[in-house]
Amino acid sequence: MDQSVSFANIAIVSCGTLSLELNHLRAQGFLDTPHLFFTTPGLHEDIHELERQLLDRIAKAREKTDKVLVVYGGKFCYVNADEPTRTMQTIISEQGAGVARIDATHCMDMIVSEDERQQIAAELAGGEKVWWMTPGWIKFRHKVFKGWDKGLANENFPRHSGGAIVLDGVGYMDTYMAEHPEDYLDYADWMGIPITPHAVTLDRFKSLLVEKAATLL
């Protein structure tokens, strides 16, 4: 990883679900940008609001600098049923020069690659189907699953016989489980599957950020 790449003149616009990781990297000094802008977590459920907020944050970011790095997945974060050919990349391309998006399909993919997720599933879930999450899916539960009732939960989660695995690169889950054990158990009960934390590094995330930032400099 090229540590010489600076983010000082780059503004970052991200889904709020990843605010834990990005603020952690800024606190560590890895992200030396003074400009972090977040959309509301969980807007993949409301793509029109997602697009509105994303364009608004990009506009605000451009008031600070002409280089904007968007931290949003490509394949799963924005699915437009009315206009299937309109994708996240379409939106980013429309912004013109100086705006680039991280190369990943969704937030889990930014933290851990698909191959690594398969390895983790093999070790922790016997290769069974897993519902992947990052700590933001825990912290912002009521935004990420806004409008979901127990019936919708029952339709989606139990088919993931390997349970839910939280890819935790910031140590969030240890504190959460110690301080909010009832919430943790309630969340797992609502999902109908166990929730297993799994500690990971943020090395992949850092590499992807550096790789895309280099194209803006």
PDB file of C-alpha atoms in Angstrom:
ATOM      1  CA  MET A   1       0.000   0.000   0.000  1.00  0.00           C
ATOM      2  CA  ASP A   2       1.314   3.438  -0.958  1.00  0.00           C
ATOM      3  CA  GLN A   3       1.225   5.283   2.364  1.00  0.00           C
ATOM      4  CA  SER A   4       2.547   8.427   0.662  1.00  0.00           C
ATOM      5  CA  VAL A   5      -0.898   9.206  -0.773  1.00  0.00           C
ATOM      6  CA  SER A   6      -2.469  12.066   1.143  1.00  0.00           C
ATOM      7  CA  PHE A   7      -6.195  12.703   1.485  1.00  0.00           C
ATOM      8  CA  ALA A   8      -5.635  16.302   2.627  1.00  0.00           C
ATOM      9  CA  ASN A   9      -7.110  17.764  -0.560  1.00  0.00           C
ATOM     10  CA  ILE A  10      -9.775  15.104  -1.013  1.00  0.00           C
ATOM     11  CA  ALA A  11     -13.270  15.214   0.477  1.00  0.00           C
ATOM     12  CA  ILE A  12     -14.908  11.891   1.301  1.00  0.00           C
ATOM     13  CA  VAL A  13     -18.625  11.310   0.825  1.00  0.00           C
ATOM     14  CA  SER A  14     -19.836   8.057   2.350  1.00  0.00           C
ATOM     15  CA  CYS A  15     -22.845   6.086   3.415  1.00  0.00           C
ATOM     16  CA  GLY A  16     -23.245   6.718   7.153  1.00  0.00           C
ATOM     17  CA  THR A  17     -23.095   2.979   7.783  1.00  0.00           C
ATOM     18  CA  LEU A  18     -19.316   3.237   7.334  1.00  0.00           C
ATOM     19  CA  SER A  19     -18.880   6.269   9.600  1.00  0.00           C
ATOM     20  CA  LEU A  20     -17.399   4.061  12.339  1.00  0.00           C
ATOM     21  CA  GLU A  21     -14.584   2.829  10.103  1.00  0.00           C
ATOM     22  CA  LEU A  22     -13.871   6.185   8.458  1.00  0.00           C
ATOM     23  CA  ASN A  23     -13.829   8.109  11.748  1.00  0.00           C
ATOM     24  CA  HIS A  24     -11.550   5.404  13.177  1.00  0.00           C
ATOM     25  CA  LEU A  25      -9.118   5.833  10.274  1.00  0.00           C
ATOM     26  CA  ARG A  26      -9.189   9.600  10.700  1.00  0.00           C
ATOM     27  CA  ALA A  27      -8.534   9.288  14.446  1.00  0.00           C
ATOM     28  CA  GLN A  28      -5.561   7.040  13.622  1.00  0.00           C
ATOM     29  CA  GLY A  29      -4.169   9.687  11.297  1.00  0.00           C
ATOM     30  CA  PHE A  30      -4.478   7.502   8.207  1.00  0.00           C
ATOM     31  CA  LEU A  31      -7.183   9.735   6.719  1.00  0.00           C
ATOM     32  CA  ASP A  32      -5.788  13.254   6.855  1.00  0.00           C
ATOM     33  CA  THR A  33      -8.848  14.823   5.238  1.00  0.00           C
ATOM     34  CA  PRO A  34     -10.735  17.508   7.166  1.00  0.00           C
ATOM     35  CA  HIS A  35     -13.784  16.817   5.007  1.00  0.00           C
ATOM     36  CA  LEU A  36     -15.995  13.806   5.770  1.00  0.00           C
ATOM     37  CA  PHE A  37     -19.625  13.889   4.648  1.00  0.00           C
ATOM     38  CA  PHE A  38     -22.162  11.162   5.428  1.00  0.00           C
ATOM     39  CA  THR A  39     -25.571  10.211   4.088  1.00  0.00           C
ATOM     40  CA  THR A  40     -28.133   8.602   6.402  1.00  0.00           C
ATOM     41  CA  PRO A  41     -27.344   4.897   7.015  1.00  0.00           C
ATOM     42  CA  GLY A  42     -29.559   2.364   5.269  1.00  0.00           C
ATOM     43  CA  LEU A  43     -30.699   4.371   2.261  1.00  0.00           C
ATOM     44  CA  HIS A  44     -30.387   1.318  -0.021  1.00  0.00           C
ATOM     45  CA  GLU A  45     -34.030   0.867   1.062  1.00  0.00           C
ATOM     46  CA  ASP A  46     -34.942   4.293  -0.402  1.00  0.00           C
ATOM     47  CA  ILE A  47     -32.874   4.894  -3.529  1.00  0.00           C
ATOM     48  CA  HIS A  48     -34.504   8.208  -4.427  1.00  0.00           C
ATOM     49  CA  GLU A  49     -33.573   9.658  -1.046  1.00  0.00           C
ATOM     50  CA  LEU A  50     -30.145   8.029  -1.401  1.00  0.00           C
ATOM     51  CA  GLU A  51     -29.561   9.794  -4.712  1.00  0.00           C
ATOM     52  CA  ARG A  52     -30.834  13.099  -3.333  1.00  0.00           C
ATOM     53  CA  GLN A  53     -28.567  12.950  -0.290  1.00  0.00           C
ATOM     54  CA  LEU A  54     -25.575  11.691  -2.259  1.00  0.00           C
ATOM     55  CA  LEU A  55     -25.778  14.581  -4.740  1.00  0.00           C
ATOM     56  CA  ASP A  56     -26.282  17.028  -1.873  1.00  0.00           C
ATOM     57  CA  ARG A  57     -23.184  15.756  -0.016  1.00  0.00           C
ATOM     58  CA  ILE A  58     -21.092  15.787  -3.202  1.00  0.00           C
ATOM     59  CA  ALA A  59     -22.145  19.415  -3.785  1.00  0.00           C
ATOM     60  CA  LYS A  60     -21.182  20.313  -0.197  1.00  0.00           C
ATOM     61  CA  ALA A  61     -17.877  18.466  -0.605  1.00  0.00           C
ATOM     62  CA  ARG A  62     -17.119  20.408  -3.786  1.00  0.00           C
ATOM     63  CA  GLU A  63     -17.462  23.641  -1.850  1.00  0.00           C
ATOM     64  CA  LYS A  64     -14.351  22.491   0.059  1.00  0.00           C
ATOM     65  CA  THR A  65     -12.271  20.881  -2.693  1.00  0.00           C
ATOM     66  CA  ASP A  66     -12.515  19.791  -6.319  1.00  0.00           C
ATOM     67  CA  LYS A  67     -11.602  16.185  -5.509  1.00  0.00           C
ATOM     68  CA  VAL A  68     -14.298  13.915  -4.071  1.00  0.00           C
ATOM     69  CA  LEU A  69     -13.983  10.238  -3.178  1.00  0.00           C
ATOM     70  CA  VAL A  70     -17.340   8.475  -2.847  1.00  0.00           C
ATOM     71  CA  VAL A  71     -17.475   5.514  -0.468  1.00  0.00           C
ATOM     72  CA  TYR A  72     -20.506   3.607  -1.712  1.00  0.00           C
ATOM     73  CA  GLY A  73     -20.840   0.130  -3.145  1.00  0.00           C
ATOM     74  CA  GLY A  74     -21.643  -0.322  -6.796  1.00  0.00           C
ATOM     75  CA  LYS A  75     -23.799  -3.381  -7.231  1.00  0.00           C
ATOM     76  CA  PHE A  76     -26.049  -3.617  -4.174  1.00  0.00           C
ATOM     77  CA  CYS A  77     -26.299  -0.150  -2.602  1.00  0.00           C
ATOM     78  CA  TYR A  78     -28.354   1.387  -5.415  1.00  0.00           C
ATOM     79  CA  VAL A  79     -30.787  -0.839  -7.291  1.00  0.00           C
ATOM     80  CA  ASN A  80     -33.239   1.171  -9.401  1.00  0.00           C
ATOM     81  CA  ALA A  81     -36.186  -1.065 -10.334  1.00  0.00           C
ATOM     82  CA  ASP A  82     -37.784   1.727 -12.418  1.00  0.00           C
ATOM     83  CA  GLU A  83     -34.581   2.408 -14.373  1.00  0.00           C
ATOM     84  CA  PRO A  84     -32.478  -0.773 -14.215  1.00  0.00           C
ATOM     85  CA  THR A  85     -29.741   0.738 -16.384  1.00  0.00           C
ATOM     86  CA  ARG A  86     -29.295   3.622 -13.928  1.00  0.00           C
ATOM     87  CA  THR A  87     -26.611   2.445 -11.534  1.00  0.00           C
ATOM     88  CA  MET A  88     -24.420   3.954  -8.845  1.00  0.00           C
ATOM     89  CA  GLN A  89     -21.651   4.256 -11.426  1.00  0.00           C
ATOM     90  CA  THR A  90     -24.025   6.178 -13.727  1.00  0.00           C
ATOM     91  CA  ILE A  91     -24.623   8.715 -10.969  1.00  0.00           C
ATOM     92  CA  ILE A  92     -20.898   9.064 -10.271  1.00  0.00           C
ATOM     93  CA  SER A  93     -20.064   9.414 -13.982  1.00  0.00           C
ATOM     94  CA  GLU A  94     -22.611  12.239 -14.278  1.00  0.00           C
ATOM     95  CA  GLN A  95     -20.630  14.233 -11.699  1.00  0.00           C
ATOM     96  CA  GLY A  96     -17.755  14.681 -14.136  1.00  0.00           C
ATOM     97  CA  ALA A  97     -14.048  14.995 -13.434  1.00  0.00           C
ATOM     98  CA  GLY A  98     -12.813  15.014  -9.860  1.00  0.00           C
ATOM     99  CA  VAL A  99     -15.386  12.568  -8.469  1.00  0.00           C
ATOM    100  CA  ALA A 100     -14.468   8.879  -8.140  1.00  0.00           C
ATOM    101  CA  ARG A 101     -15.981   5.906  -6.308  1.00  0.00           C
ATOM    102  CA  ILE A 102     -14.234   3.197  -4.331  1.00  0.00           C
ATOM    103  CA  ASP A 103     -14.063  -0.159  -6.176  1.00  0.00           C
ATOM    104  CA  ALA A 104     -16.329  -2.451  -4.144  1.00  0.00           C
ATOM    105  CA  THR A 105     -19.809  -3.935  -4.412  1.00  0.00           C
ATOM    106  CA  HIS A 106     -21.021  -3.017  -0.888  1.00  0.00           C
ATOM    107  CA  CYS A 107     -19.688  -2.073   2.551  1.00  0.00           C
ATOM    108  CA  MET A 108     -18.884  -5.664   3.546  1.00  0.00           C
ATOM    109  CA  ASP A 109     -16.816  -6.019   0.369  1.00  0.00           C
ATOM    110  CA  MET A 110     -14.875  -2.870   1.272  1.00  0.00           C
ATOM    111  CA  ILE A 111     -13.803  -4.464   4.553  1.00  0.00           C
ATOM    112  CA  VAL A 112     -13.296  -8.098   3.490  1.00  0.00           C
ATOM    113  CA  SER A 113     -12.985  -9.513  -0.050  1.00  0.00           C
ATOM    114  CA  GLU A 114     -15.363 -12.155  -1.362  1.00  0.00           C
ATOM    115  CA  ASP A 115     -12.657 -14.842  -1.181  1.00  0.00           C
ATOM    116  CA  GLU A 116     -11.904 -13.950   2.428  1.00  0.00           C
ATOM    117  CA  ARG A 117     -15.603 -13.959   3.292  1.00  0.00           C
ATOM    118  CA  GLN A 118     -15.865 -17.484   1.906  1.00  0.00           C
ATOM    119  CA  GLN A 119     -12.952 -18.529   4.125  1.00  0.00           C
ATOM    120  CA  ILE A 120     -14.572 -16.926   7.182  1.00  0.00           C
ATOM    121  CA  ALA A 121     -17.894 -18.614   6.367  1.00  0.00           C
ATOM    122  CA  ALA A 122     -16.116 -21.959   6.085  1.00  0.00           C
ATOM    123  CA  GLU A 123     -14.445 -21.491   9.470  1.00  0.00           C
ATOM    124  CA  LEU A 124     -17.327 -19.958  11.436  1.00  0.00           C
ATOM    125  CA  ALA A 125     -20.413 -21.275   9.663  1.00  0.00           C
ATOM    126  CA  GLY A 126     -19.343 -24.566   8.121  1.00  0.00           C
ATOM    127  CA  GLY A 127     -19.738 -23.047   4.673  1.00  0.00           C
ATOM    128  CA  GLU A 128     -23.451 -22.349   5.243  1.00  0.00           C
ATOM    129  CA  LYS A 129     -25.034 -19.201   3.815  1.00  0.00           C
ATOM    130  CA  VAL A 130     -24.163 -16.131   5.913  1.00  0.00           C
ATOM    131  CA  TRP A 131     -25.841 -12.744   6.350  1.00  0.00           C
ATOM    132  CA  TRP A 132     -22.865 -10.355   6.420  1.00  0.00           C
ATOM    133  CA  MET A 133     -22.825  -7.099   8.355  1.00  0.00           C
ATOM    134  CA  THR A 134     -20.418  -4.381   9.444  1.00  0.00           C
ATOM    135  CA  PRO A 135     -20.666  -2.670  12.868  1.00  0.00           C
ATOM    136  CA  GLY A 136     -22.765   0.110  11.321  1.00  0.00           C
ATOM    137  CA  TRP A 137     -25.519  -2.445  10.710  1.00  0.00           C
ATOM    138  CA  ILE A 138     -25.554  -2.980  14.478  1.00  0.00           C
ATOM    139  CA  LYS A 139     -25.234   0.636  15.629  1.00  0.00           C
ATOM    140  CA  PHE A 140     -27.725   1.991  13.079  1.00  0.00           C
ATOM    141  CA  ARG A 141     -30.067  -1.003  13.169  1.00  0.00           C
ATOM    142  CA  HIS A 142     -33.275   1.033  13.129  1.00  0.00           C
ATOM    143  CA  LYS A 143     -32.155   3.079  10.128  1.00  0.00           C
ATOM    144  CA  VAL A 144     -30.685   0.161   8.156  1.00  0.00           C
ATOM    145  CA  PHE A 145     -33.843  -1.906   8.654  1.00  0.00           C
ATOM    146  CA  LYS A 146     -36.293   0.984   8.646  1.00  0.00           C
ATOM    147  CA  GLY A 147     -39.793  -0.267   7.903  1.00  0.00           C
ATOM    148  CA  TRP A 148     -38.918  -3.919   8.487  1.00  0.00           C
ATOM    149  CA  ASP A 149     -41.295  -5.877  10.707  1.00  0.00           C
ATOM    150  CA  LYS A 150     -40.856  -9.348  12.166  1.00  0.00           C
ATOM    151  CA  GLY A 151     -42.591 -10.860   9.128  1.00  0.00           C
ATOM    152  CA  LEU A 152     -40.113  -9.337   6.700  1.00  0.00           C
ATOM    153  CA  ALA A 153     -37.274 -10.409   8.986  1.00  0.00           C
ATOM    154  CA  ASN A 154     -38.608 -13.982   8.963  1.00  0.00           C
ATOM    155  CA  GLU A 155     -38.699 -13.956   5.154  1.00  0.00           C
ATOM    156  CA  ASN A 156     -35.075 -12.844   4.801  1.00  0.00           C
ATOM    157  CA  PHE A 157     -32.808 -13.905   7.642  1.00  0.00           C
ATOM    158  CA  PRO A 158     -33.519 -17.555   8.595  1.00  0.00           C
ATOM    159  CA  ARG A 159     -32.536 -18.796   5.118  1.00  0.00           C
ATOM    160  CA  HIS A 160     -29.005 -17.754   6.145  1.00  0.00           C
ATOM    161  CA  SER A 161     -28.375 -20.968   8.043  1.00  0.00           C
ATOM    162  CA  GLY A 162     -24.820 -19.870   8.863  1.00  0.00           C
ATOM    163  CA  GLY A 163     -26.190 -16.953  10.869  1.00  0.00           C
ATOM    164  CA  ALA A 164     -25.078 -13.327  10.770  1.00  0.00           C
ATOM    165  CA  ILE A 165     -21.388 -12.441  10.954  1.00  0.00           C
ATOM    166  CA  VAL A 166     -20.275  -8.904  11.804  1.00  0.00           C
ATOM    167  CA  LEU A 167     -16.967  -7.965  10.142  1.00  0.00           C
ATOM    168  CA  ASP A 168     -15.595  -5.728  12.882  1.00  0.00           C
ATOM    169  CA  GLY A 169     -12.475  -3.724  12.099  1.00  0.00           C
ATOM    170  CA  VAL A 170     -12.932  -1.140  14.862  1.00  0.00           C
ATOM    171  CA  GLY A 171     -13.559  -3.236  18.001  1.00  0.00           C
ATOM    172  CA  TYR A 172     -17.156  -2.038  18.220  1.00  0.00           C
ATOM    173  CA  MET A 173     -18.772  -5.373  19.039  1.00  0.00           C
ATOM    174  CA  ASP A 174     -16.794  -6.083  22.223  1.00  0.00           C
ATOM    175  CA  THR A 175     -18.008  -2.842  23.770  1.00  0.00           C
ATOM    176  CA  TYR A 176     -21.535  -3.226  22.412  1.00  0.00           C
ATOM    177  CA  MET A 177     -21.986  -6.755  23.757  1.00  0.00           C
ATOM    178  CA  ALA A 178     -20.557  -5.785  27.148  1.00  0.00           C
ATOM    179  CA  GLU A 179     -22.597  -2.610  27.536  1.00  0.00           C
ATOM    180  CA  HIS A 180     -25.811  -3.591  25.732  1.00  0.00           C
ATOM    181  CA  PRO A 181     -26.238  -7.370  26.118  1.00  0.00           C
ATOM    182  CA  GLU A 182     -30.049  -7.118  26.041  1.00  0.00           C
ATOM    183  CA  ASP A 183     -29.986  -5.190  22.753  1.00  0.00           C
ATOM    184  CA  TYR A 184     -27.601  -7.751  21.281  1.00  0.00           C
ATOM    185  CA  LEU A 185     -29.855 -10.667  22.257  1.00  0.00           C
ATOM    186  CA  ASP A 186     -32.956  -8.797  21.068  1.00  0.00           C
ATOM    187  CA  TYR A 187     -31.351  -8.130  17.683  1.00  0.00           C
ATOM    188  CA  ALA A 188     -30.453 -11.814  17.224  1.00  0.00           C
ATOM    189  CA  ASP A 189     -33.942 -12.837  18.334  1.00  0.00           C
ATOM    190  CA  TRP A 190     -35.532 -10.424  15.841  1.00  0.00           C
ATOM    191  CA  MET A 191     -33.335 -11.765  13.034  1.00  0.00           C
ATOM    192  CA  GLY A 192     -34.027 -15.350  14.096  1.00  0.00           C
ATOM    193  CA  ILE A 193     -30.361 -16.277  13.624  1.00  0.00           C
ATOM    194  CA  PRO A 194     -27.250 -15.946  15.805  1.00  0.00           C
ATOM    195  CA  ILE A 195     -25.064 -12.858  15.397  1.00  0.00           C
ATOM    196  CA  THR A 196     -21.343 -13.637  15.558  1.00  0.00           C
ATOM    197  CA  PRO A 197     -18.707 -10.886  15.741  1.00  0.00           C
ATOM    198  CA  HIS A 198     -15.509 -11.496  13.792  1.00  0.00           C
ATOM    199  CA  ALA A 199     -12.490  -9.238  14.245  1.00  0.00           C
ATOM    200  CA  VAL A 200     -10.791  -8.143  11.012  1.00  0.00           C
ATOM    201  CA  THR A 201      -8.232  -5.516  10.014  1.00  0.00           C
ATOM    202  CA  LEU A 202      -9.028  -2.457   7.929  1.00  0.00           C
ATOM    203  CA  ASP A 203      -6.117  -3.179   5.586  1.00  0.00           C
ATOM    204  CA  ARG A 204      -8.317  -3.904   2.569  1.00  0.00           C
ATOM    205  CA  PHE A 205     -10.415  -0.788   3.183  1.00  0.00           C
ATOM    206  CA  LYS A 206      -7.269   1.345   3.454  1.00  0.00           C
ATOM    207  CA  SER A 207      -5.859  -0.139   0.232  1.00  0.00           C
ATOM    208  CA  LEU A 208      -9.079   0.553  -1.680  1.00  0.00           C
ATOM    209  CA  LEU A 209      -9.190   4.138  -0.402  1.00  0.00           C
ATOM    210  CA  VAL A 210      -5.541   4.758  -1.338  1.00  0.00           C
ATOM    211  CA  GLU A 211      -5.973   3.128  -4.747  1.00  0.00           C
ATOM    212  CA  LYS A 212      -8.881   5.384  -5.674  1.00  0.00           C
ATOM    213  CA  ALA A 213      -7.439   8.513  -4.056  1.00  0.00           C
ATOM    214  CA  ALA A 214      -4.348   8.101  -6.250  1.00  0.00           C
ATOM    215  CA  THR A 215      -6.541   8.491  -9.355  1.00  0.00           C
ATOM    216  CA  LEU A 216      -7.756  11.873  -8.101  1.00  0.00           C
ATOM    217  CA  LEU A 217      -4.336  13.370  -7.377  1.00  0.00           C
TER     218      LEU A 217
END
